[in-house]
Coordinates of C-alpha atoms in Angstrom, one line a residue:
Chain A
M14 CA 0.0 0.0 0.0
A15 CA 2.8 2.4 0.8
S16 CA 4.0 2.4 -2.8
E17 CA 0.6 3.3 -4.2
P18 CA 0.6 6.6 -6.0
V19 CA -1.3 9.5 -4.6
P20 CA -5.0 9.2 -5.6
A21 CA -6.3 12.0 -7.8
V22 CA -9.3 12.4 -5.5
R23 CA -9.7 10.9 -2.0
T24 CA -12.6 11.4 0.3
E25 CA -12.9 10.4 3.9
S26 CA -16.3 10.0 5.5
L27 CA -17.7 12.7 3.3
N28 CA -21.2 13.8 4.3
L29 CA -23.2 16.5 2.6
W30 CA -26.6 18.1 3.4
Y31 CA -28.8 20.3 1.2
G32 CA -30.6 22.0 4.0
T33 CA -31.9 19.0 6.0
F34 CA -31.7 16.5 3.2
Q35 CA -28.5 14.4 3.4
A36 CA -27.3 13.8 -0.2
L37 CA -24.0 12.1 0.6
Q38 CA -23.5 9.7 3.5
D39 CA -20.1 8.7 4.7
V40 CA -18.5 8.5 1.3
T41 CA -15.0 7.3 1.4
V42 CA -13.4 6.7 -2.0
R43 CA -10.1 6.8 -3.8
I44 CA -10.1 7.8 -7.4
R45 CA -7.1 6.3 -9.2
S46 CA -4.9 8.8 -10.9
G47 CA -4.8 8.7 -14.7
A48 CA -7.8 6.4 -15.0
I49 CA -11.4 6.9 -16.1
T50 CA -13.7 6.3 -13.2
A51 CA -17.5 6.1 -13.9
M52 CA -20.0 6.9 -11.3
I53 CA -23.3 5.1 -11.8
G54 CA -26.5 4.8 -9.8
P55 CA -30.2 5.9 -10.1
S56 CA -31.2 9.6 -10.2
G57 CA -30.8 11.4 -6.9
C58 CA -28.2 8.9 -5.5
G59 CA -25.6 11.6 -5.1
K60 CA -23.3 11.1 -8.1
T61 CA -23.5 14.6 -9.3
T62 CA -23.4 16.0 -5.8
F63 CA -20.2 14.1 -5.3
L64 CA -18.7 15.4 -8.5
R65 CA -19.7 19.0 -7.6
S66 CA -18.1 18.8 -4.2
V67 CA -14.7 17.9 -5.7
N68 CA -14.3 21.3 -7.3
R69 CA -16.5 22.9 -4.6
I70 CA -19.0 24.4 -7.1
N71 CA -21.8 23.2 -4.9
E72 CA -21.1 25.9 -2.4
R73 CA -22.7 28.6 -4.3
L74 CA -26.0 27.2 -3.0
G75 CA -26.0 28.8 0.4
Y76 CA -27.7 25.9 2.2
V77 CA -25.0 23.3 1.6
R78 CA -23.2 21.8 4.6
T79 CA -20.4 19.3 4.4
T80 CA -18.4 17.2 6.9
G81 CA -15.5 14.9 6.3
R82 CA -12.5 15.3 4.2
I83 CA -11.9 15.8 0.4
E84 CA -8.4 15.6 -0.9
V85 CA -7.4 16.5 -4.5
L86 CA -4.0 15.4 -5.6
G87 CA -3.1 14.7 -1.9
H88 CA -4.2 18.1 -0.6
D89 CA -7.2 19.1 1.4
V90 CA -9.5 21.3 -0.6
Q91 CA -11.6 22.6 2.2
G92 CA -8.9 24.3 4.2
A93 CA -8.9 28.1 4.8
G94 CA -5.9 28.7 2.6
V95 CA -7.3 27.0 -0.5
A96 CA -7.9 29.4 -3.5
L97 CA -11.0 28.2 -5.3
T98 CA -9.7 29.7 -8.5
Q99 CA -6.6 27.5 -8.3
L100 CA -8.5 24.4 -7.3
R101 CA -10.8 24.8 -10.3
R102 CA -7.9 25.4 -12.6
Q103 CA -6.6 21.9 -11.7
V104 CA -10.0 20.3 -11.7
G105 CA -12.0 21.1 -14.9
M106 CA -15.7 20.4 -15.2
V107 CA -17.9 19.4 -18.2
F108 CA -21.6 19.8 -17.7
Q109 CA -24.6 17.8 -18.7
R110 CA -25.8 20.2 -21.4
P111 CA -23.0 21.7 -23.4
N112 CA -22.6 25.2 -22.1
P113 CA -20.2 27.1 -24.3
L114 CA -20.2 30.7 -23.4
P115 CA -22.0 33.1 -25.8
L116 CA -18.7 34.1 -27.3
S117 CA -16.7 33.1 -30.4
V118 CA -15.1 29.6 -30.6
R119 CA -11.7 31.3 -30.1
D120 CA -12.8 33.2 -27.1
N121 CA -14.3 30.2 -25.5
V122 CA -11.2 28.2 -25.7
L123 CA -9.0 31.0 -24.5
F124 CA -11.4 32.2 -21.8
G125 CA -9.9 30.2 -18.9
H126 CA -6.4 31.0 -20.0
R127 CA -7.2 34.7 -20.1
V128 CA -8.9 34.7 -16.8
H129 CA -5.9 33.2 -15.1
R130 CA -3.0 35.1 -16.6
T131 CA -1.4 38.1 -15.0
P132 CA -2.6 41.4 -16.4
D133 CA 1.0 42.4 -17.4
A134 CA 1.5 39.2 -19.4
A135 CA 1.3 40.9 -22.7
I136 CA 0.3 37.9 -24.8
T137 CA -0.4 38.8 -28.4
R138 CA -3.0 37.2 -30.6
A139 CA -0.2 35.4 -32.4
E140 CA 1.0 33.8 -29.2
E141 CA -2.5 32.7 -28.3
E142 CA -2.9 30.9 -31.6
P143 CA -0.8 27.8 -30.7
I144 CA -2.7 27.4 -27.4
L145 CA -5.9 27.6 -29.3
E146 CA -4.9 25.1 -31.9
E147 CA -3.4 22.6 -29.5
A148 CA -6.5 22.6 -27.4
L149 CA -8.8 22.1 -30.4
R150 CA -6.6 19.5 -31.9
K151 CA -6.6 17.5 -28.7
V152 CA -10.4 17.2 -28.7
L153 CA -10.4 16.4 -32.5
L154 CA -12.2 19.6 -33.3
W155 CA -9.5 21.6 -35.0
D156 CA -10.2 20.4 -38.5
T157 CA -13.9 21.1 -38.3
V158 CA -13.8 24.6 -36.8
K159 CA -10.5 26.0 -37.9
D160 CA -12.2 28.1 -40.6
R161 CA -14.8 29.5 -38.2
L162 CA -12.9 30.3 -35.1
G163 CA -14.7 33.7 -35.0
A164 CA -18.2 32.1 -35.2
R165 CA -20.4 32.0 -32.1
A166 CA -19.8 28.9 -30.2
T167 CA -23.5 28.4 -29.8
T168 CA -23.9 27.9 -33.6
L169 CA -21.9 24.7 -33.4
S170 CA -23.6 21.3 -33.3
L171 CA -24.1 19.8 -29.8
E172 CA -21.3 17.4 -30.2
E173 CA -19.0 20.1 -31.3
Q174 CA -20.1 22.3 -28.4
Q175 CA -19.4 19.5 -25.9
K176 CA -16.0 19.0 -27.4
L177 CA -15.4 22.7 -27.2
C178 CA -16.4 22.6 -23.5
I179 CA -13.6 20.0 -23.0
A180 CA -11.2 22.0 -25.2
R181 CA -11.6 25.2 -23.2
L182 CA -10.4 23.4 -20.0
L183 CA -7.1 22.2 -21.6
P184 CA -5.2 25.5 -21.8
L185 CA -5.5 25.6 -18.0
Q186 CA -3.6 22.3 -17.9
P187 CA -5.9 20.6 -15.4
R188 CA -5.1 17.3 -13.8
I189 CA -8.6 16.1 -13.3
L190 CA -11.7 16.3 -15.5
L191 CA -15.1 16.0 -13.9
M192 CA -17.8 15.1 -16.4
D193 CA -21.4 15.2 -15.4
E194 CA -23.3 13.1 -17.9
P195 CA -21.5 14.7 -20.8
C196 CA -23.4 12.7 -23.4
S197 CA -26.9 12.9 -22.1
A198 CA -27.8 15.7 -24.6
L199 CA -26.1 14.0 -27.5
D200 CA -27.2 11.4 -30.1
P201 CA -25.6 7.9 -30.2
R202 CA -23.1 8.9 -32.8
A203 CA -22.0 12.0 -31.0
T204 CA -21.9 10.0 -27.8
G205 CA -19.5 7.5 -29.5
A206 CA -17.3 10.4 -30.6
I207 CA -17.1 11.8 -27.1
E208 CA -16.3 8.4 -25.6
E209 CA -13.5 7.9 -28.1
L210 CA -12.2 11.3 -27.1
L211 CA -12.3 10.3 -23.4
W212 CA -10.2 7.2 -24.2
D213 CA -7.7 9.5 -26.0
L214 CA -7.4 11.8 -23.0
R215 CA -7.1 8.9 -20.6
G216 CA -3.8 8.7 -18.9
E217 CA -3.0 12.4 -19.4
F218 CA -6.0 13.3 -17.2
T219 CA -7.8 11.6 -14.4
I220 CA -11.4 11.5 -15.6
L221 CA -14.4 11.1 -13.3
I222 CA -17.5 10.7 -15.2
V223 CA -21.1 10.5 -14.1
T224 CA -23.4 8.5 -16.4
H225 CA -26.8 7.0 -16.5
N226 CA -25.8 4.8 -19.4
M227 CA -24.7 1.4 -18.3
A228 CA -23.2 0.5 -21.7
Q229 CA -21.2 3.7 -21.6
A230 CA -19.9 3.0 -18.1
R231 CA -18.9 -0.4 -19.3
R232 CA -17.3 0.7 -22.5
A233 CA -15.6 3.8 -21.4
S234 CA -14.2 3.3 -17.9
D235 CA -11.5 1.6 -15.9
E236 CA -13.3 1.6 -12.6
C237 CA -16.9 2.0 -11.6
I238 CA -18.5 3.4 -8.4
F239 CA -22.0 2.4 -7.8
M240 CA -24.0 4.7 -5.5
L241 CA -27.4 4.3 -3.9
M242 CA -29.2 6.8 -1.6
G243 CA -26.0 8.9 -1.0
R244 CA -23.8 5.9 -0.2
V245 CA -21.1 4.1 -2.1
V246 CA -22.3 0.5 -2.5
E247 CA -19.5 -0.8 -4.6
H248 CA -16.2 0.4 -6.1
S249 CA -14.4 -2.0 -8.3
P250 CA -12.8 -2.4 -11.7
T251 CA -15.4 -2.0 -14.4
E252 CA -15.2 -5.6 -15.8
E253 CA -15.6 -6.9 -12.3
M254 CA -18.5 -4.8 -11.5
F255 CA -20.4 -5.8 -14.6
V256 CA -19.4 -9.5 -14.6
T257 CA -19.1 -10.4 -11.0
P258 CA -20.7 -7.7 -8.9
R259 CA -20.1 -8.2 -5.2
D260 CA -23.3 -6.6 -4.0
R261 CA -26.7 -7.9 -4.8
R262 CA -28.0 -4.3 -5.3
T263 CA -25.2 -3.6 -7.8
A264 CA -26.1 -6.7 -9.7
D265 CA -29.8 -5.7 -9.8
Y266 CA -28.9 -2.2 -11.1
V267 CA -26.3 -3.1 -13.7
E268 CA -28.6 -5.8 -15.1
G269 CA -31.5 -3.3 -15.3
R270 CA -33.7 -4.9 -12.7
Y271 CA -33.7 -1.7 -10.8
G272 CA -33.4 2.0 -11.4
Chain B
M102 CA -67.1 9.5 -37.8
F103 CA -65.5 12.7 -36.6
Q104 CA -68.8 14.6 -36.3
P105 CA -68.8 17.2 -33.5
T106 CA -70.7 16.2 -30.5
P107 CA -72.9 18.7 -28.6
V108 CA -70.0 19.1 -26.1
D109 CA -67.6 20.0 -28.9
L110 CA -70.1 22.6 -30.3
R111 CA -70.5 24.2 -26.9
N112 CA -66.7 24.2 -26.3
R113 CA -66.2 25.7 -29.8
A114 CA -68.7 28.5 -29.1
R115 CA -67.1 29.3 -25.8
E116 CA -63.6 29.3 -27.5
G117 CA -64.8 31.9 -30.0
L118 CA -66.3 34.1 -27.3
V119 CA -63.2 34.1 -25.2
R120 CA -61.0 34.8 -28.1
W121 CA -63.0 37.9 -29.2
L122 CA -63.3 39.1 -25.6
L123 CA -59.6 39.0 -25.1
L124 CA -58.9 40.7 -28.4
G125 CA -61.5 43.4 -27.6
L126 CA -59.9 44.1 -24.2
T127 CA -56.5 44.2 -25.8
L128 CA -57.7 46.8 -28.3
V129 CA -58.9 48.9 -25.4
I130 CA -55.2 49.5 -24.6
I131 CA -54.5 51.0 -27.9
L132 CA -57.4 53.4 -27.8
P133 CA -56.2 55.8 -25.1
V134 CA -52.8 56.0 -26.8
L135 CA -54.3 56.9 -30.1
L136 CA -56.7 59.3 -28.6
I137 CA -54.0 61.1 -26.6
L138 CA -51.6 61.4 -29.5
G139 CA -54.5 62.3 -31.9
V140 CA -55.8 65.1 -29.7
L141 CA -52.4 66.5 -29.0
A142 CA -51.4 66.5 -32.6
W143 CA -54.7 68.0 -33.7
K144 CA -54.8 70.8 -31.1
G145 CA -51.1 71.4 -30.7
T146 CA -49.8 71.4 -34.2
P147 CA -51.0 74.9 -35.1
A148 CA -48.7 76.3 -32.3
L149 CA -45.7 74.3 -33.3
S150 CA -42.9 75.9 -35.3
L151 CA -39.1 76.1 -35.2
E152 CA -39.5 79.4 -33.4
F153 CA -41.6 77.7 -30.8
L154 CA -38.9 75.1 -30.2
F155 CA -35.9 77.5 -30.3
T156 CA -36.9 80.7 -28.6
E157 CA -37.7 81.7 -25.1
P158 CA -41.1 82.5 -23.7
R159 CA -42.2 86.1 -23.9
E160 CA -45.0 88.3 -22.6
A161 CA -45.5 86.4 -19.3
M162 CA -45.3 83.1 -21.1
T163 CA -48.3 83.8 -23.3
A164 CA -46.1 84.0 -26.4
G165 CA -42.7 82.9 -27.6
G166 CA -41.3 79.5 -27.4
I167 CA -40.2 76.8 -24.9
L168 CA -36.5 76.5 -25.4
P169 CA -35.5 76.8 -21.8
A170 CA -38.0 74.2 -20.7
L171 CA -36.9 71.8 -23.4
V172 CA -33.3 72.2 -22.6
G173 CA -34.1 72.0 -18.9
T174 CA -35.9 68.7 -19.2
V175 CA -33.0 67.2 -21.1
W176 CA -30.6 68.4 -18.4
L177 CA -32.8 67.0 -15.6
V178 CA -33.2 63.6 -17.3
A179 CA -29.5 63.3 -18.2
V180 CA -28.2 64.2 -14.8
A181 CA -30.8 61.9 -13.1
L182 CA -29.7 59.0 -15.3
L183 CA -26.1 59.7 -14.6
A184 CA -26.9 59.3 -10.9
S185 CA -29.4 56.5 -11.0
V186 CA -28.1 54.1 -13.6
P187 CA -24.7 53.4 -12.0
V188 CA -26.2 53.1 -8.5
G189 CA -29.1 51.0 -9.7
V190 CA -27.1 48.7 -11.9
A191 CA -24.5 48.2 -9.2
A192 CA -27.2 47.4 -6.6
A193 CA -28.9 45.0 -9.0
V194 CA -25.6 43.2 -9.7
Y195 CA -24.9 42.8 -6.0
L196 CA -28.4 41.5 -5.3
S197 CA -28.4 39.1 -8.3
E198 CA -24.8 37.9 -8.2
Y199 CA -23.3 38.3 -4.8
A200 CA -26.0 38.6 -2.1
P201 CA -26.5 35.6 0.1
D202 CA -30.1 34.8 1.1
N203 CA -30.0 36.4 4.6
A204 CA -31.8 39.0 6.7
L205 CA -29.8 41.9 5.2
T206 CA -30.7 40.9 1.6
R207 CA -34.4 40.6 2.6
I208 CA -34.3 44.0 4.2
I209 CA -32.8 45.5 1.1
N210 CA -35.4 43.9 -1.1
L211 CA -38.2 45.2 1.2
A212 CA -36.7 48.7 1.0
I213 CA -36.6 48.6 -2.7
M214 CA -40.3 47.6 -2.8
N215 CA -41.2 50.3 -0.4
L216 CA -39.2 52.9 -2.3
A217 CA -41.2 52.0 -5.4
G218 CA -44.4 52.6 -3.5
V219 CA -43.6 56.1 -2.3
P220 CA -45.8 58.8 -3.9
S221 CA -43.9 61.3 -6.0
I222 CA -44.9 64.3 -3.9
V223 CA -43.3 62.6 -0.9
H224 CA -40.2 62.1 -3.0
A225 CA -40.3 65.8 -3.6
L226 CA -40.4 66.6 0.1
F227 CA -37.6 64.2 0.7
G228 CA -35.6 65.9 -2.1
V229 CA -36.2 69.3 -0.5
G230 CA -35.1 68.1 2.9
A231 CA -32.2 66.0 1.8
F232 CA -30.7 67.6 -1.3
V233 CA -31.8 71.2 -1.1
Y234 CA -31.2 71.8 2.6
F235 CA -29.1 69.1 4.1
F236 CA -26.6 68.7 1.3
R237 CA -27.0 72.4 0.5
F238 CA -27.4 71.9 -3.2
G239 CA -30.1 74.6 -3.1
T240 CA -32.9 74.6 -5.6
S241 CA -30.9 73.4 -8.6
I242 CA -30.7 70.9 -11.4
L243 CA -28.5 68.8 -9.1
A244 CA -31.1 68.6 -6.3
A245 CA -34.0 68.0 -8.7
S246 CA -32.2 65.3 -10.7
L247 CA -31.1 63.5 -7.6
T248 CA -34.7 63.5 -6.4
L249 CA -35.7 62.0 -9.7
A250 CA -32.9 59.5 -9.5
V251 CA -34.0 58.2 -6.1
M252 CA -37.5 57.9 -7.5
S253 CA -36.4 55.8 -10.5
L254 CA -33.9 53.6 -8.6
P255 CA -36.4 50.8 -7.7
V256 CA -37.5 50.3 -11.3
I257 CA -33.9 50.3 -12.6
I258 CA -32.8 47.9 -9.9
V259 CA -35.7 45.5 -10.4
S260 CA -35.5 45.5 -14.2
T261 CA -31.8 45.1 -14.1
R262 CA -32.0 42.2 -11.7
E263 CA -34.5 40.5 -14.0
A264 CA -32.2 41.0 -16.9
L265 CA -29.3 39.5 -15.0
Q266 CA -31.4 36.6 -13.9
A267 CA -32.4 35.9 -17.4
V268 CA -28.8 34.9 -18.3
P269 CA -28.7 31.2 -17.9
R270 CA -27.0 29.8 -14.8
A271 CA -25.1 27.4 -17.0
F272 CA -22.9 30.2 -18.3
R273 CA -22.0 31.3 -14.8
E274 CA -21.2 27.7 -13.8
A275 CA -19.0 27.3 -16.8
C276 CA -17.0 30.3 -15.8
W277 CA -16.7 29.4 -12.2
A278 CA -15.7 25.9 -13.0
M279 CA -12.8 27.4 -15.0
G280 CA -11.7 29.3 -11.9
A281 CA -13.1 32.7 -13.0
T282 CA -14.0 35.0 -10.2
R283 CA -17.4 36.3 -9.7
W284 CA -16.5 39.6 -11.1
Q285 CA -14.7 38.1 -14.2
T286 CA -17.9 36.1 -14.8
I287 CA -20.1 39.2 -14.5
R288 CA -17.8 41.4 -16.5
H289 CA -17.2 39.0 -19.5
V290 CA -20.4 37.0 -19.6
V291 CA -23.3 38.2 -17.5
L292 CA -23.3 41.9 -18.2
P293 CA -22.7 41.7 -22.0
N294 CA -25.6 39.3 -22.3
S295 CA -28.0 41.4 -20.2
V296 CA -27.4 44.9 -21.6
S297 CA -30.5 44.8 -23.7
G298 CA -32.7 44.0 -20.7
I299 CA -31.0 46.6 -18.6
L300 CA -31.6 49.2 -21.3
T301 CA -35.3 48.3 -21.3
G302 CA -35.5 49.4 -17.6
V303 CA -33.6 52.5 -18.3
I304 CA -35.9 53.4 -21.2
L305 CA -38.9 53.1 -19.0
E306 CA -37.2 55.4 -16.5
V307 CA -36.3 58.0 -19.1
A308 CA -40.0 58.4 -20.0
H309 CA -41.0 58.4 -16.4
T310 CA -38.4 60.9 -15.3
A311 CA -39.0 63.3 -18.2
G312 CA -42.7 63.5 -17.3
E313 CA -42.5 63.8 -13.6
T314 CA -43.6 67.1 -12.2
A315 CA -44.0 66.9 -8.4
P316 CA -40.4 65.9 -7.5
I317 CA -38.8 68.8 -9.4
M318 CA -41.2 71.6 -8.6
F319 CA -39.7 72.3 -5.1
T320 CA -36.2 71.1 -5.8
G321 CA -34.9 72.7 -8.9
A322 CA -37.5 73.5 -11.6
A323 CA -38.6 77.1 -11.7
F324 CA -41.7 79.0 -12.8
F325 CA -39.8 81.1 -15.3
V326 CA -36.1 81.4 -16.0
P327 CA -35.3 83.6 -19.0
F328 CA -32.0 81.9 -19.8
L329 CA -30.6 78.4 -20.4
P330 CA -29.0 76.5 -17.5
E331 CA -25.2 76.5 -17.7
G332 CA -24.5 73.9 -15.1
I333 CA -26.0 71.6 -12.5
H334 CA -26.2 74.3 -9.9
D335 CA -28.6 76.4 -11.9
Q336 CA -32.3 76.4 -11.6
T337 CA -34.1 75.5 -14.8
M338 CA -37.5 75.4 -16.4
A339 CA -38.8 72.0 -17.4
L340 CA -41.4 70.9 -19.9
S341 CA -43.6 69.1 -17.4
L342 CA -43.8 71.9 -14.9
H343 CA -44.1 74.5 -17.7
L344 CA -47.1 72.6 -19.0
F345 CA -48.7 72.6 -15.6
I346 CA -48.0 76.3 -15.1
I347 CA -49.3 77.5 -18.4
S348 CA -52.4 75.3 -18.2
T349 CA -53.4 76.4 -14.7
Q350 CA -51.5 79.4 -13.4
V351 CA -51.1 81.8 -16.3
P352 CA -54.1 83.7 -17.8
G353 CA -54.3 84.4 -21.5
V354 CA -52.3 81.6 -22.9
P355 CA -53.6 80.8 -26.4
E356 CA -55.4 77.4 -26.5
P357 CA -53.0 75.5 -28.8
V358 CA -49.8 76.3 -26.7
P359 CA -50.3 73.8 -23.8
F360 CA -51.1 71.1 -26.3
A361 CA -48.0 71.9 -28.3
V362 CA -45.9 71.7 -25.1
A363 CA -47.4 68.3 -24.3
L364 CA -46.8 67.2 -27.8
V365 CA -43.1 68.2 -27.6
L366 CA -42.8 66.4 -24.3
I367 CA -44.3 63.2 -25.6
S368 CA -42.2 63.4 -28.8
L369 CA -39.1 63.9 -26.8
V370 CA -39.8 60.8 -24.7
M371 CA -40.8 58.8 -27.7
S372 CA -37.7 59.7 -29.7
M373 CA -35.5 58.7 -26.8
N374 CA -37.4 55.5 -26.5
A375 CA -37.0 54.9 -30.2
A376 CA -33.3 55.5 -30.0
S377 CA -32.9 53.1 -27.1
I378 CA -35.0 50.4 -28.8
W379 CA -32.8 50.7 -31.9
V380 CA -29.7 50.2 -29.7
R381 CA -31.4 47.3 -27.9
T382 CA -32.3 45.4 -31.1
R383 CA -28.8 45.9 -32.4
L384 CA -27.4 44.5 -29.1
R385 CA -29.9 41.6 -29.1
R386 CA -28.9 40.5 -32.6
R387 CA -25.5 39.6 -31.1
K388 CA -27.1 37.4 -28.5
K389 CA -28.1 33.9 -29.2
W390 CA -28.2 30.8 -27.2

């Protein structure tokens, strides 16, 4: 155990309440660095809540209360000295519905980069160009949008928009990508394209993906976490979870008898 | 097959009735507007001329033009907007983007609602007490405009807040999730996408402010000033007050003159509205999601 690398995300007895409703109960998990971990479970089981506590974006809702410990890359993220802006730079997030900003494709990709650089870093447009191209190439979007970088991002197709939403995280050089059902608004072909992309990004980034799609979890993840009513029921390698689930409830869920 | 049953026939008759009733009541809205504009145009046009617009009143305001009042109204509205728009928009941004849901926020919201309910004559008295005497601005454009500004704040705040809230939350989350600060999010995403809505509130207030009489009559607008204001510390004439005065206080004003003043006031407001609507549609064309 001692030689095991630092997990990308580690929680210890994490509890979370929305007002009086407890959405996470005693969640203790280790998310393996460099792998794709899928979070599955019926609606309202706390998957998304868990995801949103990793980059602490839940907190904007004033009535959220947490206890327990969340570590990202070995560091506590709830401490007083933690700069949220830096945490979120390291931990990118992709949302359920593609939400490109109502700006041009170019400005979308460079937004995060611009937000984080010092005001005196006089970066010219020419210097931004390679950053832009690299990010778009990595999400396999460069060839489709290179001639319309000035177009409004909202005019792209949904698949392109979702890829753009991934691309705009890359210039920040995040270590972890949180994906909240990134394909739920997409058709099967686009879903396939995004899954392929995830597989390409695997290794370079730790990916934590919430999905309702069992087939997707099975195809596109290394490990699976099954949650039920705010608790982690099972956390195992994907093949194991689908072939030889340890828990009866997991078996029922992955075989479609429940949820 | 497919023949209407008695129930269908009854529903159909009721459907027709409701439709015509709603249309009729909607047309009732147009009627007063047309009547007001029609009467003003019909009765006031004979007195309108370039001389009327660009000269000063003569012979105890029974002859001559309305230039000082026209210019005065523009001054009053402009200075009032300069004061109310920054404060109102700032307050709305705070309330929409920063304010937590706590007692202080609720008190602020309550205050805004109450401010909107204060009658304009009470605003006038407040203006006299606060701006004319306490801050020693005297009866001046400054005092009058600030009174108007206080009066228009609630509308500007509420309409701006609505405009900000209309920007989808997903955009904010996208920005926050990239580590943008609240202000960066507001500055680059929220404000640019709500300008058109904010302008709508401001337009409403331009019209409202230009037409108000009570709040300015003790604070800065004068019965008769034979010269144009040169700065915010001067007193001034104003179209709304001028209209009131020549309609009720001055004997021997030819009949078309008050109508012409009203016509100018309305045209002024409508042309400002038209300009803002033009700006708004141009801004809105950029916005798509």
